[in-house]
Amino acid sequence: MEASREIELEGHIIDSGIMTRVFDKVLDMGGNFEITTFDVGKKKQDTSYARLIITAVDEEELDNILSELHRLGARMPEVENAKLKEAFGDRILPKGFYSTTNHPTFVKYDDKWIPVENIEMDCHIVLEKDTLSATCVPLAKIKKGDNIVIGERGVRVVPPERSRKVNQFEFMQNTVSSERPSETIIKKIASEMKEIKENGGKIGIVGGPAIIHTRAAPALAEIIREGYIDVLFAGNALATHDIEYNLFGTSLGMNLDTGTLAVGGHKNHITAISEVIRAGSIKQAVEEGIIKTGIMYECVKNNIPFVLAGSIRDDGPLPDVITDVMIAQEEMRKNLRGLDMVIMIGTLLHSVAVGNCLPSYVKTICVDINPASVTKLNDRGSSQAIGVVSDAGAFLPLLAKYLKTDAIKSEQ
Amino acid sequence: MEASREIELEGHIIDSGIMTRVFDKVLDMGGNFEITTFDVGKKKQDTSYARLIITAVDEEELDNILSELHRLGARMPEVENAKLKEAFGDRILPKGFYSTTNHPTFVKYDDKWIPVENIEMDCHIVLEKDTLSATCVPLAKIKKGDNIVIGERGVRVVPPERSRKVNQFEFMQNTVSSERPSETIIKKIASEMKEIKENGGKIGIVGGPAIIHTRAAPALAEIIREGYIDVLFAGNALATHDIEYNLFGTSLGMNLDTGTLAVGGHKNHITAISEVIRAGSIKQAVEEGIIKTGIMYECVKNNIPFVLAGSIRDDGPLPDVITDVMIAQEEMRKNLRGLDMVIMIGTLLHSVAVGNCLPSYVKTICVDINPASVTKLNDRGSSQAIGVVSDAGAFLPLLAKYLKTDAIKSEQ
Amino acid sequence: MEASREIELEGHIIDSGIMTRVFDKVLDMGGNFEITTFDVGKKKQDTSYARLIITAVDEEELDNILSELHRLGARMPEVENAKLKEAFGDRILPKGFYSTTNHPTFVKYDDKWIPVENIEMDCHIVLEKDTLSATCVPLAKIKKGDNIVIGERGVRVVPPERSRKVNQFEFMQNTVSSERPSETIIKKIASEMKEIKENGGKIGIVGGPAIIHTRAAPALAEIIREGYIDVLFAGNALATHDIEYNLFGTSLGMNLDTGTLAVGGHKNHITAISEVIRAGSIKQAVEEGIIKTGIMYECVKNNIPFVLAGSIRDDGPLPDVITDVMIAQEEMRKNLRGLDMVIMIGTLLHSVAVGNCLPSYVKTICVDINPASVTKLNDRGSSQAIGVVSDAGAFLPLLAKYLKTDAIKSEQ
Amino acid sequence: MEASREIELEGHIIDSGIMTRVFDKVLDMGGNFEITTFDVGKKKQDTSYARLIITAVDEEELDNILSELHRLGARMPEVENAKLKEAFGDRILPKGFYSTTNHPTFVKYDDKWIPVENIEMDCHIVLEKDTLSATCVPLAKIKKGDNIVIGERGVRVVPPERSRKVNQFEFMQNTVSSERPSETIIKKIASEMKEIKENGGKIGIVGGPAIIHTRAAPALAEIIREGYIDVLFAGNALATHDIEYNLFGTSLGMNLDTGTLAVGGHKNHITAISEVIRAGSIKQAVEEGIIKTGIMYECVKNNIPFVLAGSIRDDGPLPDVITDVMIAQEEMRKNLRGLDMVIMIGTLLHSVAVGNCLPSYVKTICVDINPASVTKLNDRGSSQAIGVVSDAGAFLPLLAKYLKTDAIKSEQ
């Protein structure tokens, strides 16, 4: 029994490539389409509008196709209210649950379009009937009795239109390559960061221990001190080696200023952790004068929140490390809200973790010496992430330099 | 003085993403467009047709935009004959020369559309007025007095439409990743190779010495013996180590069957070369019974042509190596003609060289353990290349296995 | 005030390179040495014995040098008992604490040499005076009042002598390279695994989700079913995607048998997790017939313990995942005891975690497509790890094949 | 019939690890040893002397072992003159030919020790009886009638002793890792370069096109202008894109100062080549004012010789490119003589080519974003090469900066 239904698309659907992806998806999935209306935006600023009849071999296939088109922003012309089902146990989803994208999302309920708060990918929409509010909730937080949205009907997704502005980074987006003009890219990132801060925006940083091992900690500390960073996401290793470097000049026992192995250096990171445990916390260690410079020092001194998530390979760990990863994830989520840009440097684990929880409209830059890291981040759904293949130890000093240069803006 | 002109687009222009890229290009370059006609193919098999008026700030900018659109397949509705200019010296191009894409191309001359022979990227079109023939010629072969096509007027480019058939590889095309189902991909490549051979098609292989070092030479030799390969492109190293392995069981001195360094093994590759020089050529060494198995042996025995291009790092080299790279390039070009598929394994240098000379419709598969190699190949213009991130030493034995399996076709 | 002291070295100190490293260390650190006795083992099986007088500019420098030599196995000819100090708080180390290597270690107390149990790197030695027992304890487990060993006096370290047997892997140890004979290496690993199992030994596996994404799960499941694996260390991702593949044929939504994106596939991993939560645990999901094949299935059916450690990027997670990383670490430690070999595939995080807790005499093989992963593992102290640069999706099917081949042993 | 012979070793044989490697080699190859004399250098500056009796199962095995020990510097106590055999054809080696190491080498003839000129690895020693001179000759240059040294008797190799001075780079030598303090390493390289130039030494650079693509050309041009470079080795790509950048601000069509694709940029590199062909050569293009800045410009202006070797993937090429790789190799060899340091950046092909021809005592630094490149260089025999895993686009600007800083030397 062949089945068909009409959908509509609106916005910069050609310009943003959505039209193409809709056509592709339908044909790839064995369906067919007929265009009934196509009002093409004639000029740059105009949006387009299209209606298509989608056909498939049967109702089930049609639903499959529509489910995919939904994620691209397609909607039924006359939309019913979203269907809800109660979770019948904690962390147990009803069959047919709706799974979120990382794009801005709206749910129709009581004939009103309700925006979904805290959107992130691979989560679920819980609707509060009394307050008519909708929230994006991860599986781990689903409670018995929650009203979970089922299926795509009554849900509207707004994929980001391709901004002409972001375009300045566009060239890097096609392929992740080490053959790009490093200083030019760094200047652009510096310029973008300045603009965000001038407009009162917020920037987060995600960092791995390579920042310390490559001796880029002084540069990052300076960037924090200058007020460019609003929150730091990292693990035990970044904080430990930052403090180790501050106390002993070493990282994993290597003297970073001479590049040689320090005498007894293998003990330094354990001693650093032990000293912070003795003080009680990183903050107290800073206040007691034990920690006198570095990334963590600047965070404490400038009241920049940091989230240190535990991992199975941690030594110690430092008392500030949240050893339960689910609690750490919640803390990370809270601190991600409202960020305009996130810069990820030298850590695949934390980058993917943060990427998972970011809406698609947050500018995301991933700096890694290994091009495969950025590919993996994109594969995990953070398709907005822009990759920069570079060495943290050379990247951060240059970024710090260009953030200091006032001349940048006029240059651009 | 604002300038504008009308262009037309025809074919699977939405389906193939060309429409999107045209719109993007215009806006990125500061131009604007108005759609005057848009006949959308209503069904899967239908083509679309569009006419757009492109506007730019002045004639020069407009020409710039049209030049880029040309490469995407756009054409002026009423097309003039191509403009020609004589080369006034060997290897000297007239100003404004037309630079080729790797897509099928036609030149209008004497009001006829003449197909350009031997198309490849970054070359030039030489028109023979008497015979009304057009040929794609690299800079090195331009002769004084050649009629060179100038500008894009009168030139038509036909970018490949996205074939539903090729689609089976499509999933790999988005990003180059090591996280793909290796055996599934290998099965598909085997299946594609079988189909090509059944239809009388031709397959070329481009290989680096990693094939030998990882002990995949027996597998490749078998694939050649079974008749799947029509031409081999390589350098001195692949042939030398293949013969070294045949004579001594070693590659760069390592015994490949035990993984240990062979006694006196450092001399083996030089001895292998010296023996072939003594015999006169690889063919003679095979005929004299010096070389008894391996890749080069199978090439000789099965009359498979091979092109061994010299490089600055060659030891020896073997007498069959073409030490002048321009002559080697010509030989490579000749042998590339008529291939339907090229498989590149473990050599960036030769892969880019071959990629440069391939039309965009030749199926191109690039197998490398380093994802960055495929990115680089794409960056150099071979955007049709599909990357497989794998280990030659494991990939080729599995490919050989699946080429032997008759069950494959029914499985698919 | 120049200071000097005599040390002695015993064992295969030349053969194993320890003599060289001792001389290097002394000279690098600005010291000097004089050899007073040198009885060189005349034959292969003989050990050597040397006494050296080490000199430094002052006592402090001398202590520094001796501390490093200690880690190489050097000892004072007449050894005092170890010095102890009480921890004056939980997780707080006394100044001068001894930091362990991952080599077998003995402590002299009450004039007896007591072996240190559960040795692993970067931990501490707690001595139980009543029972005369010594245990290696990580910082997190130090309790107030524990008797902690201080300094190197009275501690003896026995670095592994270079075994002629392990030698078959030796060739790979020099540099981590993709240019090694893959099948030969796989055959050797298979042969080694068989030998270990025949001698009643135990093998652990550490795996990342790339095993599933590359469709190597059936091969690993078979290896487990055949009895080669005694314990599995992984994270939420490996188990989730293994179960996703079992339930839906997909991994991260990609159909692994066709290589295409599955309809609605983006929901599959969440559904898989939700189903296991509903069942209560992986074991229950197996028993209820929800999970019918795969890695986790074989673990349950064959009573193979598994430790799934949580990480900040986890979706769900599965109910079997230990979300507190310190508890997960303890569980990992318990299950690592008594292993003779550990194979690590496609996961840097878990490989480093496991590597941190392994004694240096456990055979450790690290398979990764990225050579830098093995380098990092070595840099973190697991210098015994042998790297194999290969693709999990091709490596595991070949390993499974060679484990089945009875002919292997005679071949070698 | 068991066979044995006595060898002697002299020098810093413990300190440099040679003793260890000799013992290893003998045992690995199934032989045995007995130490008859062992005078250990008592102090840092003293050399050691050892005599060993090497035993093997038969004469052939013994020869195999001695052949390997020879390469480590071992020699027979009473040395015969070297054995010679005439080449009976061009490029045809007599059986048993001696294959060179890249260490300083001496041949005994007429009871005199003759130093071998122009030593490099994998070549042969031709002895001129009249002049009593010995030269290292590659296979391609062997002429009929040349007196070729056969076997190791009468040949003495002097492996580099581990210099305490070079030691400052030592920390990087263990493993090639991206986790090293980038700025510290760059400072050290700058300091080493300054010292070499102050002592009248010579520095060569080997560069790939990534230098241009990452926009590091201005930095390298400055380093050349400041007099730090004595010769440049590269290919067509580096020179072409350097000139393209100079003429158009682009590299492979990308505007390096904005990071966007330039209008019509795909033609720029061909135009650049064509312009140079028109001028006749790079030098003439500089003199005619066509090329006004950049790497090639500085080479011409400062009379720095450059060798541009052709490769199969070349567009054009530029008229200065030597298209016959054997001629290019000879040119490279000539220009390598007398260099004290070679810095290789972003090109595996040319780095291996240059590495092949360098004596082992030349300081060799290889900068690449891919750690596997350095591994490959080492695997090819250039074991003296030190790897720096960094991004050319960030590395070179920082190197230029530190070369300018006078303060460096006092800092160290």
mmCIF file of N, CA, C and O in Angstrom, chain A residues 14-15 17 20 23-24 27-28 32-35 38 40-44 162 164 167 175-177 179-180 371-372 375-376 379-380, chain B residues 14-15 17 20 23-24 27-28 32-35 38 40-44 162 164 167 175-177 179-180 371-372 375-376 379-380:
data_model
loop_
_atom_site.group_PDB
_atom_site.id
_atom_site.type_symbol
_atom_site.label_atom_id
_atom_site.label_comp_id
_atom_site.label_asym_id
_atom_site.label_seq_id
_atom_site.Cartn_x
_atom_site.Cartn_y
_atom_site.Cartn_z
ATOM 1 N N ILE A 14 17.678 26.587 0.346
ATOM 2 C CA ILE A 14 18.609 26.264 -0.743
ATOM 3 C C ILE A 14 20.008 26.661 -0.311
ATOM 4 O O ILE A 14 20.930 25.867 -0.299
ATOM 5 N N ASP A 15 20.096 27.896 0.089
ATOM 6 C CA ASP A 15 21.345 28.482 0.536
ATOM 7 C C ASP A 15 22.050 27.614 1.576
ATOM 8 O O ASP A 15 23.270 27.437 1.560
ATOM 9 N N GLY A 17 21.681 24.445 2.016
ATOM 10 C CA GLY A 17 21.887 23.065 1.596
ATOM 11 C C GLY A 17 20.815 22.110 2.093
ATOM 12 O O GLY A 17 20.879 20.910 1.841
ATOM 13 N N THR A 20 18.824 20.243 -0.693
ATOM 14 C CA THR A 20 19.598 19.123 -1.230
ATOM 15 C C THR A 20 19.539 17.917 -0.321
ATOM 16 O O THR A 20 19.331 16.786 -0.757
ATOM 17 N N PHE A 23 16.143 16.154 -0.491
ATOM 18 C CA PHE A 23 15.998 15.345 -1.706
ATOM 19 C C PHE A 23 16.831 14.067 -1.601
ATOM 20 O O PHE A 23 16.357 12.967 -1.900
ATOM 21 N N ASP A 24 18.044 14.224 -1.160
ATOM 22 C CA ASP A 24 18.938 13.072 -1.003
ATOM 23 C C ASP A 24 18.328 12.019 -0.091
ATOM 24 O O ASP A 24 18.326 10.828 -0.392
ATOM 25 N N LEU A 27 15.418 10.039 -1.579
ATOM 26 C CA LEU A 27 15.820 9.080 -2.617
ATOM 27 C C LEU A 27 16.670 7.959 -2.018
ATOM 28 O O LEU A 27 16.496 6.787 -2.353
ATOM 29 N N ASP A 28 17.570 8.317 -1.105
ATOM 30 C CA ASP A 28 18.407 7.301 -0.472
ATOM 31 C C ASP A 28 17.576 6.257 0.255
ATOM 32 O O ASP A 28 17.931 5.086 0.315
ATOM 33 N N ASN A 32 10.142 8.751 -2.855
ATOM 34 C CA ASN A 32 10.063 9.604 -4.015
ATOM 35 C C ASN A 32 9.453 10.932 -3.587
ATOM 36 O O ASN A 32 8.871 11.033 -2.514
ATOM 37 N N PHE A 33 9.626 11.966 -4.419
ATOM 38 C CA PHE A 33 9.015 13.240 -4.035
ATOM 39 C C PHE A 33 8.455 13.937 -5.257
ATOM 40 O O PHE A 33 8.896 13.734 -6.384
ATOM 41 N N GLU A 34 7.462 14.768 -5.013
ATOM 42 C CA GLU A 34 6.939 15.646 -6.049
ATOM 43 C C GLU A 34 6.852 17.025 -5.425
ATOM 44 O O GLU A 34 6.341 17.186 -4.302
ATOM 45 N N ILE A 35 7.352 18.011 -6.155
ATOM 46 C CA ILE A 35 7.309 19.377 -5.623
ATOM 47 C C ILE A 35 6.003 20.027 -6.049
ATOM 48 O O ILE A 35 5.695 20.093 -7.233
ATOM 49 N N PHE A 38 7.052 25.822 -4.965
ATOM 50 C CA PHE A 38 8.459 26.169 -4.752
ATOM 51 C C PHE A 38 8.621 27.665 -4.990
ATOM 52 O O PHE A 38 8.768 28.105 -6.117
ATOM 53 N N VAL A 40 11.026 30.351 -4.637
ATOM 54 C CA VAL A 40 12.438 30.564 -4.343
ATOM 55 C C VAL A 40 12.669 32.015 -3.953
ATOM 56 O O VAL A 40 12.194 32.917 -4.630
ATOM 57 N N GLY A 41 13.364 32.198 -2.843
ATOM 58 C CA GLY A 41 13.755 33.549 -2.459
ATOM 59 C C GLY A 41 14.576 34.134 -3.596
ATOM 60 O O GLY A 41 15.588 33.564 -3.989
ATOM 61 N N LYS A 42 14.140 35.236 -4.112
ATOM 62 C CA LYS A 42 14.790 35.762 -5.310
ATOM 63 C C LYS A 42 16.136 36.411 -5.001
ATOM 64 O O LYS A 42 17.020 36.485 -5.826
ATOM 65 N N LYS A 43 16.235 36.953 -3.809
ATOM 66 C CA LYS A 43 17.443 37.686 -3.475
ATOM 67 C C LYS A 43 18.113 37.082 -2.244
ATOM 68 O O LYS A 43 17.519 36.272 -1.530
ATOM 69 N N LYS A 44 19.291 37.594 -2.011
ATOM 70 C CA LYS A 44 20.118 37.116 -0.908
ATOM 71 C C LYS A 44 19.366 37.018 0.420
ATOM 72 O O LYS A 44 19.449 36.015 1.123
ATOM 73 N N ARG A 162 22.998 28.849 7.346
ATOM 74 C CA ARG A 162 24.401 29.133 7.168
ATOM 75 C C ARG A 162 24.622 30.628 7.266
ATOM 76 O O ARG A 162 24.193 31.389 6.409
ATOM 77 N N ARG A 164 26.311 34.071 6.998
ATOM 78 C CA ARG A 164 27.362 34.704 6.173
ATOM 79 C C ARG A 164 28.525 35.138 7.051
ATOM 80 O O ARG A 164 29.649 35.263 6.619
ATOM 81 N N ASN A 167 31.054 32.539 8.110
ATOM 82 C CA ASN A 167 31.728 32.222 6.876
ATOM 83 C C ASN A 167 33.239 32.418 6.886
ATOM 84 O O ASN A 167 33.963 31.764 6.151
ATOM 85 N N THR A 175 37.474 20.324 4.857
ATOM 86 C CA THR A 175 38.265 19.190 5.270
ATOM 87 C C THR A 175 39.161 19.656 6.401
ATOM 88 O O THR A 175 39.510 20.824 6.480
ATOM 89 N N VAL A 176 39.488 18.735 7.245
ATOM 90 C CA VAL A 176 40.378 19.042 8.346
ATOM 91 C C VAL A 176 41.792 18.782 7.853
ATOM 92 O O VAL A 176 42.129 17.670 7.502
ATOM 93 N N SER A 177 42.591 19.794 7.786
ATOM 94 C CA SER A 177 43.907 19.630 7.180
ATOM 95 C C SER A 177 44.947 20.410 7.954
ATOM 96 O O SER A 177 44.664 21.447 8.554
ATOM 97 N N GLU A 179 47.323 21.701 6.371
ATOM 98 C CA GLU A 179 47.881 22.628 5.389
ATOM 99 C C GLU A 179 47.050 23.908 5.297
ATOM 100 O O GLU A 179 46.502 24.239 4.239
ATOM 101 N N ARG A 180 46.898 24.579 6.389
ATOM 102 C CA ARG A 180 46.139 25.818 6.430
ATOM 103 C C ARG A 180 47.006 26.890 7.047
ATOM 104 O O ARG A 180 47.878 26.584 7.869
ATOM 105 N N PRO A 371 44.545 15.222 13.107
ATOM 106 C CA PRO A 371 43.324 15.562 12.374
ATOM 107 C C PRO A 371 42.170 14.609 12.678
ATOM 108 O O PRO A 371 41.004 15.011 12.633
ATOM 109 N N ALA A 372 42.478 13.358 13.028
ATOM 110 C CA ALA A 372 41.422 12.385 13.290
ATOM 111 C C ALA A 372 40.566 12.765 14.493
ATOM 112 O O ALA A 372 39.401 12.378 14.582
ATOM 113 N N THR A 375 37.706 14.866 13.205
ATOM 114 C CA THR A 375 36.792 13.989 12.489
ATOM 115 C C THR A 375 35.895 13.243 13.455
ATOM 116 O O THR A 375 34.688 13.144 13.267
ATOM 117 N N LYS A 376 36.496 12.746 14.524
ATOM 118 C CA LYS A 376 35.723 11.974 15.489
ATOM 119 C C LYS A 376 34.684 12.858 16.171
ATOM 120 O O LYS A 376 33.547 12.451 16.379
ATOM 121 N N ASP A 379 31.908 13.237 13.759
ATOM 122 C CA ASP A 379 31.184 11.963 13.689
ATOM 123 C C ASP A 379 30.236 11.774 14.869
ATOM 124 O O ASP A 379 29.235 11.082 14.758
ATOM 125 N N ARG A 380 30.608 12.326 15.988
ATOM 126 C CA ARG A 380 29.772 12.185 17.181
ATOM 127 C C ARG A 380 28.632 13.211 17.205
ATOM 128 O O ARG A 380 27.944 13.346 18.202
ATOM 129 N N ILE B 14 19.737 19.903 -8.347
ATOM 130 C CA ILE B 14 19.414 19.979 -6.916
ATOM 131 C C ILE B 14 19.961 18.741 -6.246
ATOM 132 O O ILE B 14 20.719 18.805 -5.284
ATOM 133 N N ASP B 15 19.571 17.639 -6.793
ATOM 134 C CA ASP B 15 19.986 16.335 -6.302
ATOM 135 C C ASP B 15 21.511 16.245 -6.106
ATOM 136 O O ASP B 15 21.998 15.685 -5.115
ATOM 137 N N GLY B 17 23.537 18.693 -5.596
ATOM 138 C CA GLY B 17 24.083 19.749 -4.763
ATOM 139 C C GLY B 17 24.656 20.920 -5.549
ATOM 140 O O GLY B 17 25.161 21.877 -4.969
ATOM 141 N N THR B 20 22.964 24.362 -4.843
ATOM 142 C CA THR B 20 23.442 24.933 -3.583
ATOM 143 C C THR B 20 24.800 25.586 -3.759
ATOM 144 O O THR B 20 25.036 26.700 -3.290
ATOM 145 N N PHE B 23 24.562 28.916 -5.630
ATOM 146 C CA PHE B 23 24.056 30.001 -4.780
ATOM 147 C C PHE B 23 25.141 30.458 -3.798
ATOM 148 O O PHE B 23 25.376 31.652 -3.602
ATOM 149 N N ASP B 24 25.770 29.487 -3.181
ATOM 150 C CA ASP B 24 26.840 29.802 -2.221
ATOM 151 C C ASP B 24 27.929 30.644 -2.857
ATOM 152 O O ASP B 24 28.366 31.655 -2.297
ATOM 153 N N LEU B 27 26.958 34.290 -3.539
ATOM 154 C CA LEU B 27 26.861 35.114 -2.337
ATOM 155 C C LEU B 27 28.231 35.286 -1.672
ATOM 156 O O LEU B 27 28.586 36.379 -1.230
ATOM 157 N N ASP B 28 29.014 34.209 -1.618
ATOM 158 C CA ASP B 28 30.353 34.306 -1.023
ATOM 159 C C ASP B 28 31.212 35.338 -1.725
ATOM 160 O O ASP B 28 32.049 36.000 -1.103
ATOM 161 N N ASN B 32 25.003 38.696 -6.346
ATOM 162 C CA ASN B 32 23.609 38.465 -6.009
ATOM 163 C C ASN B 32 22.976 37.687 -7.148
ATOM 164 O O ASN B 32 23.537 37.605 -8.238
ATOM 165 N N PHE B 33 21.821 37.076 -6.904
ATOM 166 C CA PHE B 33 21.182 36.337 -7.997
ATOM 167 C C PHE B 33 19.674 36.503 -7.950
ATOM 168 O O PHE B 33 19.082 36.750 -6.901
ATOM 169 N N GLU B 34 19.079 36.366 -9.123
ATOM 170 C CA GLU B 34 17.625 36.338 -9.198
ATOM 171 C C GLU B 34 17.282 35.148 -10.079
ATOM 172 O O GLU B 34 17.867 34.970 -11.148
ATOM 173 N N ILE B 35 16.335 34.346 -9.600
ATOM 174 C CA ILE B 35 15.947 33.167 -10.364
ATOM 175 C C ILE B 35 14.829 33.553 -11.321
ATOM 176 O O ILE B 35 13.791 34.060 -10.885
ATOM 177 N N PHE B 38 12.685 28.219 -13.031
ATOM 178 C CA PHE B 38 13.106 27.092 -12.213
ATOM 179 C C PHE B 38 12.134 25.945 -12.437
ATOM 180 O O PHE B 38 11.079 25.878 -11.826
ATOM 181 N N VAL B 40 11.657 22.443 -11.703
ATOM 182 C CA VAL B 40 12.228 21.380 -10.880
ATOM 183 C C VAL B 40 11.777 20.031 -11.405
ATOM 184 O O VAL B 40 10.592 19.829 -11.679
ATOM 185 N N GLY B 41 12.719 19.145 -11.564
ATOM 186 C CA GLY B 41 12.376 17.773 -11.929
ATOM 187 C C GLY B 41 11.450 17.236 -10.859
ATOM 188 O O GLY B 41 11.801 17.225 -9.689
ATOM 189 N N LYS B 42 10.295 16.818 -11.273
ATOM 190 C CA LYS B 42 9.303 16.438 -10.256
ATOM 191 C C LYS B 42 9.611 15.087 -9.639
ATOM 192 O O LYS B 42 9.256 14.800 -8.525
ATOM 193 N N LYS B 43 10.241 14.245 -10.398
ATOM 194 C CA LYS B 43 10.460 12.887 -9.908
ATOM 195 C C LYS B 43 11.956 12.568 -9.917
ATOM 196 O O LYS B 43 12.770 13.273 -10.505
ATOM 197 N N LYS B 44 12.232 11.435 -9.303
ATOM 198 C CA LYS B 44 13.597 10.961 -9.154
ATOM 199 C C LYS B 44 14.416 11.041 -10.448
ATOM 200 O O LYS B 44 15.537 11.521 -10.480
ATOM 201 N N ARG B 162 25.514 13.022 -9.132
ATOM 202 C CA ARG B 162 25.664 12.046 -8.078
ATOM 203 C C ARG B 162 24.899 10.791 -8.468
ATOM 204 O O ARG B 162 23.684 10.784 -8.547
ATOM 205 N N ARG B 164 23.231 7.345 -8.178
ATOM 206 C CA ARG B 164 22.590 6.536 -7.129
ATOM 207 C C ARG B 164 23.370 5.246 -6.928
ATOM 208 O O ARG B 164 23.349 4.653 -5.879
ATOM 209 N N ASN B 167 26.469 5.367 -4.830
ATOM 210 C CA ASN B 167 25.972 5.622 -3.511
ATOM 211 C C ASN B 167 26.381 4.610 -2.450
ATOM 212 O O ASN B 167 26.451 4.925 -1.274
ATOM 213 N N THR B 175 33.267 11.953 5.829
ATOM 214 C CA THR B 175 34.488 12.213 6.560
ATOM 215 C C THR B 175 35.359 10.980 6.424
ATOM 216 O O THR B 175 34.870 9.875 6.265
ATOM 217 N N VAL B 176 36.631 11.209 6.475
ATOM 218 C CA VAL B 176 37.566 10.100 6.408
ATOM 219 C C VAL B 176 37.809 9.639 7.839
ATOM 220 O O VAL B 176 38.316 10.390 8.658
ATOM 221 N N SER B 177 37.437 8.443 8.150
ATOM 222 C CA SER B 177 37.505 7.999 9.535
ATOM 223 C C SER B 177 37.967 6.567 9.618
ATOM 224 O O SER B 177 37.711 5.758 8.729
ATOM 225 N N GLU B 179 36.833 4.725 11.887
ATOM 226 C CA GLU B 179 35.737 4.040 12.570
ATOM 227 C C GLU B 179 34.657 3.610 11.589
ATOM 228 O O GLU B 179 33.500 4.036 11.680
ATOM 229 N N ARG B 180 35.029 2.830 10.618
ATOM 230 C CA ARG B 180 34.088 2.344 9.623
ATOM 231 C C ARG B 180 34.206 0.830 9.560
ATOM 232 O O ARG B 180 35.284 0.292 9.853
ATOM 233 N N PRO B 371 44.720 9.003 8.003
ATOM 234 C CA PRO B 371 43.571 9.701 7.418
ATOM 235 C C PRO B 371 43.978 10.984 6.686
ATOM 236 O O PRO B 371 43.330 11.375 5.718
ATOM 237 N N ALA B 372 45.067 11.617 7.119
ATOM 238 C CA ALA B 372 45.485 12.876 6.501
ATOM 239 C C ALA B 372 45.880 12.695 5.037
ATOM 240 O O ALA B 372 45.796 13.631 4.244
ATOM 241 N N THR B 375 42.772 13.191 2.962
ATOM 242 C CA THR B 375 42.435 14.613 2.983
ATOM 243 C C THR B 375 43.303 15.374 1.989
ATOM 244 O O THR B 375 42.816 16.216 1.238
ATOM 245 N N LYS B 376 44.578 15.065 1.979
ATOM 246 C CA LYS B 376 45.497 15.772 1.097
ATOM 247 C C LYS B 376 45.149 15.488 -0.358
ATOM 248 O O LYS B 376 45.164 16.385 -1.202
ATOM 249 N N ASP B 379 42.217 17.588 -1.145
ATOM 250 C CA ASP B 379 42.658 18.979 -1.219
ATOM 251 C C ASP B 379 43.344 19.289 -2.547
ATOM 252 O O ASP B 379 43.331 20.424 -3.013
ATOM 253 N N ARG B 380 43.978 18.291 -3.126
ATOM 254 C CA ARG B 380 44.683 18.498 -4.388
ATOM 255 C C ARG B 380 43.729 18.378 -5.577
ATOM 256 O O ARG B 380 44.158 18.325 -6.711
#
